[in-house]
Coordinates of N, CA and C in Angstrom, one line a residue:
L1 N 26.3 24.6 -6.6 CA 26.7 23.4 -5.9 C 25.6 22.8 -5.1
G2 N 24.8 23.7 -4.5 CA 23.7 23.2 -3.7 C 22.7 22.4 -4.5
D3 N 22.4 22.9 -5.7 CA 21.4 22.2 -6.6 C 21.9 20.9 -7.0
V4 N 23.2 20.8 -7.4 CA 23.9 19.6 -7.8 C 23.8 18.6 -6.7
Y5 N 24.1 19.0 -5.5 CA 24.1 18.1 -4.3 C 22.7 17.5 -4.1
K6 N 21.6 18.4 -4.2 CA 20.3 17.9 -4.1 C 19.9 16.9 -5.1
R7 N 20.4 17.0 -6.3 CA 20.1 16.1 -7.4 C 20.8 14.7 -7.0
Q8 N 22.0 14.8 -6.6 CA 22.8 13.6 -6.2 C 22.1 12.9 -5.1
V9 N 21.7 13.6 -4.1 CA 21.0 13.0 -2.9 C 19.7 12.3 -3.4
F10 N 19.0 13.0 -4.3 CA 17.7 12.5 -4.7 C 17.8 11.2 -5.4
M11 N 18.9 11.0 -6.2 CA 19.1 9.8 -6.9 C 19.3 8.6 -6.0
Q12 N 19.5 8.9 -4.7 CA 19.7 7.8 -3.7 C 18.3 7.4 -3.1
F13 N 17.3 8.2 -3.5 CA 16.0 7.9 -2.9 C 15.2 6.8 -3.7
S14 N 14.3 6.1 -3.1 CA 13.5 5.2 -3.7 C 12.1 5.4 -3.3
F15 N 11.1 4.8 -4.0 CA 9.7 4.8 -3.6 C 9.2 3.4 -3.4
I16 N 8.4 3.3 -2.3 CA 7.7 2.0 -2.0 C 6.2 2.3 -2.0
F17 N 5.5 1.5 -2.7 CA 4.1 1.7 -2.9 C 3.3 0.5 -2.2
D18 N 2.3 0.8 -1.5 CA 1.2 -0.2 -1.2 C 0.5 -0.5 -2.5
M19 N -0.3 -1.6 -2.5 CA -1.0 -1.9 -3.8 C -2.5 -1.6 -3.6
D20 N -3.1 -2.3 -2.7 CA -4.6 -2.2 -2.6 C -5.1 -0.8 -2.1
G21 N -5.9 -0.2 -2.9 CA -6.4 1.1 -2.6 C -5.4 2.3 -2.8
L22 N -4.2 2.0 -3.3 CA -3.2 3.0 -3.5 C -2.8 2.9 -5.0
I23 N -2.4 1.8 -5.5 CA -2.1 1.6 -6.9 C -3.4 1.1 -7.6
L24 N -4.1 0.1 -7.1 CA -5.3 -0.5 -7.7 C -6.5 -0.2 -6.8
D25 N -7.6 -0.1 -7.4 CA -8.9 0.2 -6.7 C -9.5 -1.0 -6.2
T26 N -8.7 -1.9 -5.6 CA -9.2 -3.2 -5.0 C -9.8 -3.1 -3.7
E27 N -9.5 -2.0 -2.9 CA -10.1 -1.9 -1.6 C -11.6 -1.7 -1.7
A28 N -12.0 -1.0 -2.7 CA -13.5 -0.8 -2.9 C -14.1 -2.1 -3.3
I29 N -13.4 -2.9 -4.1 CA -14.0 -4.3 -4.4 C -14.1 -5.1 -3.2
A30 N -13.0 -5.1 -2.4 CA -13.0 -6.0 -1.2 C -14.1 -5.5 -0.2
R31 N -14.3 -4.2 -0.1 CA -15.3 -3.7 0.8 C -16.7 -4.2 0.5
K32 N -16.9 -4.3 -0.8 CA -18.2 -4.9 -1.3 C -18.3 -6.4 -1.1
V33 N -17.2 -7.1 -1.2 CA -17.2 -8.5 -1.1 C -17.4 -9.0 0.4
W34 N -16.8 -8.3 1.3 CA -16.8 -8.7 2.7 C -18.2 -9.0 3.3
P35 N -19.1 -8.2 3.1 CA -20.5 -8.5 3.7 C -21.1 -9.8 3.1
L36 N -20.7 -10.0 1.8 CA -21.3 -11.2 1.1 C -20.6 -12.5 1.6
V37 N -19.3 -12.5 1.9 CA -18.6 -13.7 2.3 C -18.8 -13.9 3.8
Y38 N -18.7 -12.8 4.6 CA -18.9 -12.9 6.0 C -20.4 -12.7 6.3
N39 N -21.3 -13.6 5.8 CA -22.7 -13.4 5.8 C -23.4 -13.8 7.1
F40 N -22.5 -14.2 8.1 CA -23.1 -14.6 9.4 C -23.2 -13.4 10.4
I41 N -22.7 -12.3 9.9 CA -22.9 -11.1 10.7 C -23.6 -10.0 9.9
S42 N -23.9 -8.9 10.5 CA -24.6 -7.9 9.8 C -23.7 -7.2 8.8
E43 N -24.3 -6.6 7.8 CA -23.5 -5.8 6.8 C -22.7 -4.7 7.4
Q44 N -23.3 -4.0 8.4 CA -22.5 -2.9 9.1 C -21.4 -3.5 9.9
E45 N -21.5 -4.6 10.6 CA -20.5 -5.2 11.3 C -19.4 -5.7 10.4
A46 N -19.7 -6.3 9.3 CA -18.7 -6.8 8.3 C -17.9 -5.6 7.8
D47 N -18.6 -4.5 7.6 CA -17.9 -3.3 7.1 C -17.0 -2.7 8.2
D48 N -17.4 -2.7 9.4 CA -16.6 -2.3 10.5 C -15.3 -3.1 10.7
D49 N -15.5 -4.5 10.6 CA -14.4 -5.4 10.6 C -13.4 -5.1 9.5
Y50 N -14.0 -4.9 8.3 CA -13.1 -4.7 7.1 C -12.2 -3.4 7.4
L51 N -12.8 -2.4 7.8 CA -12.1 -1.1 8.1 C -11.0 -1.3 9.2
H52 N -11.3 -2.2 10.1 CA -10.4 -2.4 11.2 C -9.1 -3.1 10.7
V53 N -9.2 -3.9 9.7 CA -8.0 -4.7 9.2 C -7.4 -4.3 7.9
V54 N -7.9 -3.1 7.4 CA -7.3 -2.6 6.2 C -5.8 -2.4 6.4
G55 N -5.0 -3.0 5.4 CA -3.6 -2.8 5.5 C -2.9 -4.0 6.2
K56 N -3.6 -4.9 6.8 CA -3.0 -6.0 7.5 C -2.9 -7.2 6.6
S57 N -2.0 -8.1 7.0 CA -1.8 -9.3 6.2 C -2.9 -10.3 6.4
N58 N -3.0 -11.3 5.6 CA -4.1 -12.3 5.7 C -4.0 -13.0 7.1
A59 N -2.7 -13.3 7.5 CA -2.5 -14.0 8.8 C -3.1 -13.1 10.0
A60 N -2.8 -11.8 9.9 CA -3.3 -10.9 10.9 C -4.8 -10.8 10.9
I61 N -5.4 -10.8 9.7 CA -6.8 -10.7 9.6 C -7.5 -11.9 10.2
I62 N -6.9 -13.1 9.8 CA -7.5 -14.4 10.3 C -7.4 -14.4 11.8
S63 N -6.3 -14.0 12.4 CA -6.1 -14.0 13.8 C -7.1 -13.1 14.5
Y64 N -7.3 -11.9 14.0 CA -8.3 -11.0 14.6 C -9.7 -11.5 14.5
L65 N -10.1 -12.0 13.4 CA -11.5 -12.5 13.2 C -11.7 -13.8 13.9
S66 N -10.7 -14.7 14.0 CA -10.8 -15.9 14.7 C -11.1 -15.7 16.2
A67 N -10.4 -14.7 16.8 CA -10.6 -14.3 18.2 C -12.0 -13.7 18.4
K68 N -12.5 -13.0 17.4 CA -13.8 -12.3 17.5 C -14.9 -13.3 17.3
Y69 N -14.7 -14.3 16.4 CA -15.8 -15.2 16.0 C -15.2 -16.6 16.1
P70 N -15.0 -17.1 17.3 CA -14.3 -18.4 17.6 C -15.1 -19.6 17.0
D71 N -16.4 -19.5 16.8 CA -17.2 -20.6 16.4 C -17.3 -20.7 14.8
Q72 N -16.6 -19.8 14.1 CA -16.7 -19.8 12.7 C -15.4 -20.2 12.1
P73 N -15.4 -20.9 10.9 CA -14.2 -21.4 10.2 C -13.6 -20.2 9.5
I74 N -13.0 -19.3 10.2 CA -12.5 -18.0 9.6 C -11.5 -18.2 8.5
K75 N -10.6 -19.2 8.7 CA -9.5 -19.4 7.7 C -10.2 -19.8 6.3
E76 N -11.1 -20.7 6.4 CA -11.8 -21.1 5.2 C -12.6 -20.0 4.5
I77 N -13.3 -19.3 5.4 CA -14.2 -18.2 4.9 C -13.3 -17.1 4.3
N78 N -12.2 -16.8 5.0 CA -11.3 -15.7 4.5 C -10.7 -16.0 3.2
S79 N -10.5 -17.3 2.9 CA -9.8 -17.7 1.6 C -10.8 -17.3 0.5
H80 N -12.0 -17.2 0.7 CA -13.0 -16.9 -0.3 C -12.9 -15.4 -0.7
I81 N -12.4 -14.6 0.2 CA -12.2 -13.2 -0.2 C -11.3 -13.0 -1.4
D82 N -10.1 -13.6 -1.3 CA -9.1 -13.5 -2.4 C -9.7 -14.1 -3.7
E83 N -10.4 -15.2 -3.5 CA -11.0 -15.9 -4.7 C -12.0 -15.0 -5.4
E84 N -12.8 -14.3 -4.6 CA -13.9 -13.5 -5.1 C -13.3 -12.2 -5.8
I85 N -12.2 -11.7 -5.1 CA -11.6 -10.5 -5.7 C -10.9 -10.8 -7.0
V86 N -10.1 -11.9 -7.0 CA -9.5 -12.4 -8.3 C -10.5 -12.7 -9.4
R87 N -11.6 -13.3 -9.0 CA -12.6 -13.6 -10.0 C -13.2 -12.3 -10.5
Y88 N -13.5 -11.4 -9.7 CA -14.0 -10.1 -10.1 C -13.0 -9.3 -11.0
V89 N -11.8 -9.3 -10.6 CA -10.8 -8.6 -11.4 C -10.5 -9.3 -12.7
S90 N -10.5 -10.6 -12.7 CA -10.3 -11.3 -14.0 C -11.4 -11.0 -15.0
A91 N -12.6 -10.7 -14.5 CA -13.7 -10.4 -15.4 C -13.8 -8.9 -15.7
H92 N -13.5 -8.1 -14.7 CA -13.7 -6.6 -14.9 C -12.5 -5.7 -14.8
G93 N -11.4 -6.3 -14.3 CA -10.2 -5.5 -14.0 C -10.4 -4.8 -12.7
A94 N -9.3 -4.3 -12.1 CA -9.4 -3.7 -10.8 C -9.5 -2.2 -11.0
G95 N -8.9 -1.7 -12.0 CA -8.8 -0.2 -12.2 C -7.6 0.4 -11.5
I96 N -6.8 1.1 -12.3 CA -5.6 1.8 -11.7 C -6.1 3.1 -11.1
K97 N -5.6 3.4 -9.9 CA -6.0 4.6 -9.2 C -5.5 5.8 -10.0
G98 N -6.2 6.9 -9.9 CA -5.8 8.1 -10.7 C -4.5 8.6 -10.2
G99 N -3.7 9.1 -11.2 CA -2.4 9.6 -10.9 C -1.2 8.7 -10.8
V100 N -1.5 7.4 -10.7 CA -0.5 6.4 -10.5 C 0.4 6.3 -11.7
L101 N -0.1 6.2 -12.9 CA 0.7 6.1 -14.1 C 1.6 7.4 -14.4
T102 N 1.0 8.5 -14.0 CA 1.7 9.8 -14.2 C 2.9 9.8 -13.3
L103 N 2.8 9.3 -12.0 CA 3.9 9.3 -11.1 C 4.9 8.3 -11.5
L104 N 4.5 7.1 -11.9 CA 5.4 6.0 -12.3 C 6.2 6.5 -13.5
D105 N 5.6 7.2 -14.5 CA 6.3 7.7 -15.6 C 7.4 8.7 -15.2
F106 N 7.0 9.6 -14.3 CA 7.9 10.6 -13.8 C 9.1 10.0 -13.1
L107 N 8.9 8.9 -12.2 CA 10.0 8.3 -11.6 C 10.8 7.5 -12.6
D108 N 10.2 6.9 -13.6 CA 11.0 6.2 -14.6 C 11.9 7.2 -15.3
D109 N 11.4 8.4 -15.6 CA 12.1 9.4 -16.4 C 13.4 9.8 -15.6
H110 N 13.3 9.7 -14.3 CA 14.4 10.2 -13.4 C 15.2 9.0 -12.8
H111 N 14.9 7.8 -13.3 CA 15.6 6.6 -12.9 C 15.5 6.3 -11.4
I112 N 14.4 6.5 -10.8 CA 14.2 6.3 -9.4 C 13.6 4.9 -9.2
K113 N 14.2 4.1 -8.3 CA 13.8 2.8 -8.1 C 12.5 2.7 -7.3
K114 N 11.7 1.6 -7.6 CA 10.4 1.5 -7.1 C 10.1 0.1 -6.7
A115 N 9.3 0.0 -5.6 CA 8.9 -1.3 -5.1 C 7.4 -1.3 -4.7
V116 N 6.8 -2.5 -4.7 CA 5.5 -2.6 -4.2 C 5.6 -3.4 -2.9
A117 N 5.0 -3.0 -1.8 CA 5.0 -3.7 -0.6 C 3.5 -3.9 -0.2
T118 N 3.0 -5.1 -0.4 CA 1.5 -5.3 -0.2 C 1.3 -6.4 0.7
S119 N 0.2 -6.3 1.5 CA -0.2 -7.3 2.4 C -0.8 -8.5 1.7
S120 N -1.1 -8.4 0.5 CA -1.7 -9.5 -0.3 C -0.6 -10.6 -0.5
H121 N -1.1 -11.8 -0.8 CA -0.2 -12.9 -1.1 C 0.4 -12.7 -2.5
R122 N 1.5 -13.3 -2.8 CA 2.2 -13.0 -4.0 C 1.4 -13.4 -5.2
E123 N 0.7 -14.6 -5.2 CA -0.1 -15.0 -6.3 C -1.2 -14.0 -6.6
V124 N -1.8 -13.5 -5.6 CA -2.9 -12.5 -5.8 C -2.3 -11.2 -6.3
A125 N -1.2 -10.7 -5.7 CA -0.6 -9.5 -6.1 C -0.1 -9.5 -7.6
S126 N 0.5 -10.6 -7.9 CA 1.0 -10.8 -9.3 C -0.1 -10.8 -10.3
A127 N -1.2 -11.5 -9.9 CA -2.3 -11.6 -10.8 C -3.0 -10.2 -11.1
L128 N -3.1 -9.5 -10.0 CA -3.8 -8.2 -10.1 C -2.9 -7.2 -10.8
L129 N -1.6 -7.2 -10.5 CA -0.7 -6.2 -11.2 C -0.5 -6.6 -12.7
S130 N -0.5 -7.9 -13.0 CA -0.4 -8.4 -14.4 C -1.6 -8.0 -15.2
K131 N -2.8 -8.1 -14.6 CA -4.0 -7.8 -15.2 C -4.0 -6.4 -15.7
E132 N -3.4 -5.5 -15.0 CA -3.4 -4.1 -15.3 C -2.0 -3.7 -16.0
N133 N -1.2 -4.7 -16.4 CA 0.0 -4.4 -17.1 C 1.0 -3.5 -16.3
L134 N 1.0 -3.8 -14.9 CA 1.9 -3.0 -14.1 C 3.0 -3.8 -13.5
L135 N 3.0 -5.1 -13.6 CA 4.0 -5.9 -12.9 C 5.4 -5.5 -13.2
H136 N 5.7 -5.2 -14.5 CA 7.0 -4.8 -15.0 C 7.5 -3.4 -14.6
R137 N 6.6 -2.7 -14.0 CA 6.9 -1.3 -13.7 C 7.7 -1.1 -12.4
F138 N 7.9 -2.2 -11.6 CA 8.5 -2.1 -10.3 C 9.8 -3.0 -10.3
D139 N 10.7 -2.6 -9.5 CA 12.0 -3.3 -9.4 C 11.9 -4.5 -8.5
T140 N 10.9 -4.5 -7.6 CA 10.7 -5.7 -6.7 C 9.3 -5.6 -6.1
I141 N 8.8 -6.7 -5.7 CA 7.5 -6.8 -5.0 C 7.7 -7.6 -3.7
V142 N 7.3 -7.1 -2.6 CA 7.3 -7.8 -1.3 C 5.9 -8.0 -0.9
C143 N 5.5 -9.3 -0.5 CA 4.2 -9.6 -0.2 C 4.0 -10.0 1.3
G144 N 2.8 -9.9 1.8 CA 2.5 -10.1 3.2 C 2.9 -11.4 3.8
N145 N 2.9 -12.5 2.9 CA 3.3 -13.8 3.4 C 4.8 -14.0 3.4
E146 N 5.5 -13.0 3.1 CA 7.0 -13.1 2.9 C 7.7 -12.4 4.1
V147 N 7.0 -11.9 5.0 CA 7.6 -11.2 6.2 C 6.9 -11.7 7.4
E148 N 7.6 -11.6 8.6 CA 7.1 -12.2 9.8 C 5.9 -11.4 10.4
R149 N 6.0 -10.1 10.4 CA 5.0 -9.3 11.0 C 4.3 -8.4 10.0
S150 N 3.0 -8.2 10.2 CA 2.3 -7.3 9.2 C 2.3 -5.9 9.8
K151 N 1.8 -5.0 8.9 CA 1.6 -3.6 9.3 C 0.7 -3.5 10.5
P152 N 0.9 -2.8 11.5 CA 1.7 -1.5 11.6 C 3.2 -1.8 11.9
Y153 N 3.7 -3.0 12.0 CA 5.1 -3.2 12.0 C 5.7 -2.9 10.7
P154 N 6.9 -2.4 10.7 CA 7.5 -2.0 9.4 C 8.2 -3.1 8.6
D155 N 8.1 -4.3 9.0 CA 8.8 -5.4 8.4 C 8.8 -5.4 6.8
I156 N 7.6 -5.3 6.3 CA 7.5 -5.4 4.8 C 8.2 -4.2 4.1
F157 N 8.2 -3.0 4.7 CA 8.9 -1.9 4.1 C 10.4 -2.0 4.3
L158 N 10.8 -2.6 5.4 CA 12.2 -2.8 5.6 C 12.8 -3.8 4.6
E159 N 12.0 -4.9 4.3 CA 12.4 -5.8 3.3 C 12.5 -5.2 1.9
A160 N 11.5 -4.4 1.6 CA 11.5 -3.7 0.3 C 12.7 -2.7 0.2
A161 N 13.0 -2.0 1.3 CA 14.2 -1.1 1.3 C 15.5 -1.9 1.1
R162 N 15.5 -3.1 1.8 CA 16.7 -3.9 1.6 C 16.9 -4.3 0.2
R163 N 15.8 -4.8 -0.5 CA 15.9 -5.2 -1.9 C 16.3 -4.1 -2.8
L164 N 15.8 -2.9 -2.5 CA 16.1 -1.7 -3.3 C 17.5 -1.1 -3.0
N165 N 18.1 -1.7 -1.9 CA 19.5 -1.2 -1.4 C 19.4 0.3 -1.1
T166 N 18.4 0.7 -0.4 CA 18.1 2.1 0.0 C 17.8 2.1 1.5
P167 N 18.4 3.0 2.3 CA 18.1 3.0 3.7 C 16.7 3.6 3.9
P168 N 16.0 3.1 4.9 CA 14.6 3.6 5.1 C 14.4 5.1 5.1
S169 N 15.4 5.8 5.7 CA 15.2 7.3 5.7 C 15.3 7.9 4.4
H170 N 15.7 7.1 3.3 CA 15.7 7.6 2.0 C 14.6 7.0 1.1
C171 N 13.6 6.4 1.7 CA 12.5 5.8 1.0 C 11.2 6.6 1.3
Y172 N 10.6 7.0 0.2 CA 9.2 7.5 0.4 C 8.3 6.3 0.3
V173 N 7.4 6.2 1.3 CA 6.4 5.1 1.3 C 5.0 5.7 1.1
C174 N 4.4 5.3 0.0 CA 3.0 5.8 -0.4 C 2.0 4.8 0.1
E175 N 1.1 5.3 0.9 CA 0.1 4.4 1.6 C -1.3 5.1 1.6
D176 N -2.3 4.2 1.7 CA -3.7 4.8 1.9 C -4.3 4.4 3.3
S177 N -3.7 3.4 3.9 CA -4.3 3.0 5.2 C -3.6 3.5 6.4
Y178 N -4.3 3.5 7.5 CA -3.7 3.9 8.8 C -2.5 3.0 9.2
N179 N -2.7 1.7 9.1 CA -1.7 0.8 9.5 C -0.4 0.9 8.6
G180 N -0.6 1.2 7.3 CA 0.5 1.5 6.4 C 1.3 2.7 6.8
I181 N 0.6 3.8 7.1 CA 1.3 5.0 7.6 C 2.0 4.7 8.9
R182 N 1.4 4.0 9.8 CA 2.0 3.7 11.1 C 3.3 2.9 10.9
A183 N 3.2 1.9 10.0 CA 4.3 1.0 9.7 C 5.5 1.8 9.1
A184 N 5.2 2.7 8.2 CA 6.2 3.6 7.6 C 6.8 4.5 8.6
H185 N 6.0 5.1 9.5 CA 6.5 5.9 10.6 C 7.3 5.1 11.5
N186 N 6.9 4.0 11.9 CA 7.6 3.1 12.8 C 9.0 2.7 12.3
G187 N 9.1 2.6 11.0 CA 10.4 2.1 10.4 C 11.3 3.3 10.0
D188 N 11.0 4.5 10.3 CA 11.8 5.6 9.9 C 11.8 5.9 8.4
F189 N 10.7 5.6 7.8 CA 10.5 5.9 6.3 C 9.9 7.3 6.2
I190 N 9.7 7.7 5.0 CA 9.0 9.0 4.7 C 7.6 8.7 4.3
P191 N 6.6 8.8 5.2 CA 5.3 8.3 4.9 C 4.5 9.4 4.1
I192 N 3.9 9.0 3.0 CA 3.0 9.8 2.2 C 1.6 9.1 2.2
M193 N 0.6 9.8 2.6 CA -0.7 9.2 2.6 C -1.6 9.8 1.5
V194 N -2.2 8.8 0.8 CA -3.2 9.1 -0.2 C -4.5 8.4 0.1
P195 N -5.4 9.0 0.9 CA -6.5 8.3 1.5 C -7.4 7.7 0.4
D196 N -8.0 6.5 0.7 CA -8.9 5.8 -0.1 C -10.2 5.6 0.6
Q197 N -10.3 4.6 1.4 CA -11.6 4.3 2.0 C -11.8 5.0 3.4
I198 N -10.6 5.4 3.9 CA -10.7 6.1 5.3 C -10.0 7.4 5.2
A199 N -10.7 8.4 5.7 CA -10.1 9.8 5.7 C -9.1 9.9 6.8
P200 N -8.0 10.7 6.6 CA -7.0 10.8 7.6 C -7.5 11.5 8.9
D201 N -7.1 11.0 10.1 CA -7.5 11.6 11.3 C -6.3 12.4 11.9
K202 N -6.3 12.8 13.1 CA -5.3 13.6 13.7 C -4.0 12.8 13.7
E203 N -4.0 11.5 14.1 CA -2.8 10.7 14.1 C -2.1 10.7 12.8
M204 N -2.9 10.5 11.7 CA -2.3 10.4 10.4 C -1.7 11.7 10.0
Q205 N -2.4 12.8 10.3 CA -1.8 14.1 10.0 C -0.5 14.4 10.7
E206 N -0.3 13.8 11.9 CA 0.9 13.9 12.6 C 2.0 13.0 12.1
K207 N 1.6 11.8 11.7 CA 2.6 10.8 11.3 C 3.0 10.8 9.8
A208 N 2.1 11.3 9.0 CA 2.4 11.4 7.5 C 3.2 12.6 7.2
F209 N 4.2 12.5 6.4 CA 5.0 13.6 5.9 C 4.2 14.5 5.0
R210 N 3.4 13.9 4.2 CA 2.5 14.7 3.3 C 1.2 13.9 3.2
I211 N 0.1 14.6 2.9 CA -1.2 13.9 2.6 C -1.7 14.5 1.3
Y212 N -1.9 13.7 0.3 CA -2.4 14.2 -1.0 C -3.7 13.5 -1.4
S213 N -4.5 14.2 -2.1 CA -5.8 13.6 -2.5 C -5.6 12.7 -3.8
C214 N -4.5 13.0 -4.5 CA -4.1 12.2 -5.7 C -2.6 12.0 -5.6
I215 N -2.2 10.7 -5.9 CA -0.8 10.4 -5.7 C 0.1 11.2 -6.6
S216 N -0.3 11.6 -7.8 CA 0.6 12.4 -8.7 C 0.8 13.8 -8.2
D217 N 0.1 14.2 -7.1 CA 0.3 15.5 -6.5 C 1.6 15.7 -5.9
I218 N 2.3 14.6 -5.7 CA 3.7 14.6 -5.1 C 4.7 15.2 -6.1
I219 N 4.4 15.1 -7.4 CA 5.3 15.5 -8.4 C 5.8 17.0 -8.3
P220 N 4.8 17.9 -8.1 CA 5.3 19.3 -7.9 C 6.2 19.5 -6.7
Y221 N 6.0 18.7 -5.7 CA 6.9 18.7 -4.5 C 8.2 18.3 -4.9
L222 N 8.3 17.2 -5.6 CA 9.6 16.6 -6.0 C 10.3 17.6 -7.0
K223 N 9.6 18.2 -7.9 CA 10.2 19.1 -8.8 C 10.8 20.3 -8.1
E224 N 10.0 20.8 -7.2 CA 10.5 22.0 -6.4 C 11.6 21.7 -5.5
T225 N 11.5 20.6 -4.8 CA 12.5 20.3 -3.8 C 13.8 19.9 -4.4
Y226 N 13.8 19.2 -5.5 CA 15.0 18.6 -6.0 C 15.4 19.2 -7.4
H227 N 14.6 20.2 -7.8 CA 14.9 20.9 -9.1 C 14.9 20.0 -10.2
L228 N 13.9 19.1 -10.3 CA 13.7 18.2 -11.4 C 12.8 18.7 -12.4
V229 N 12.9 18.2 -13.6 CA 12.1 18.7 -14.7 C 11.3 17.5 -15.3

C-alpha cells in the first residue's frame, strides 16, 4: 500500500525548468556576447555585471545597469544582447545541455507535466526552443515579460505552477542560477540546482533540495524514491 501511495502522490508532481544554462547552453553564449556589446567598460567588469544579473528578467537587468551607468543608453544597448544571441543561435544552434533529453524522455514515459519558466522574452524563448526542436516537449512556457517581478521573487514559478495546476510544494524546479534557486526556495518549491556558469556556494547548498552536476542525475533519485522504472 505504501508503494502504491507513493506512485499516486508522484503523479501529482510537476517539473519546472529554467531555460538558459539549464536546458540550453545559451548562458555561455551570452557571457561571450556581453563584453562585446557593453564595450564601454572593461571585459572583466562586463563579466562581473553579467554574473550579477544571471537569472533576472530583461527589465531587472536594465534597471540594474541603468543605475550603475546612468550616462549610457542601457535599454538600447541591452536590446542588442538578444539580437546577437538569436543571430548566433540561428547560425550555429544553442546546444542542448547534457542529460536534458534523457530526463524529458523519462518524465514523458511517466506522464509528468513539465513547464519552462525563463527570464527571456517569449519571442526569444520560442525561437531558441524551436531551433532545438524542444518547444513541443513542454506543457506551458512562462516568460520574464509575463510576470510582475523577476527572480529571486517566485512569481514566474508561481505562474508556471498555476498553469500546470500543481501546488508549489509539489513542483520540482530545476535551475542553474543563484536567483533561480532563491526564487524556488522563496516560493516553497523543491529547488534542484544544476550549476552552469557559477558554482554553488554555501547559500545554494542550504537552499537547494539537491545539487547535481548533470540534470539527468535526478532520475536515480526519482526511481528510488517513487519506485519508478
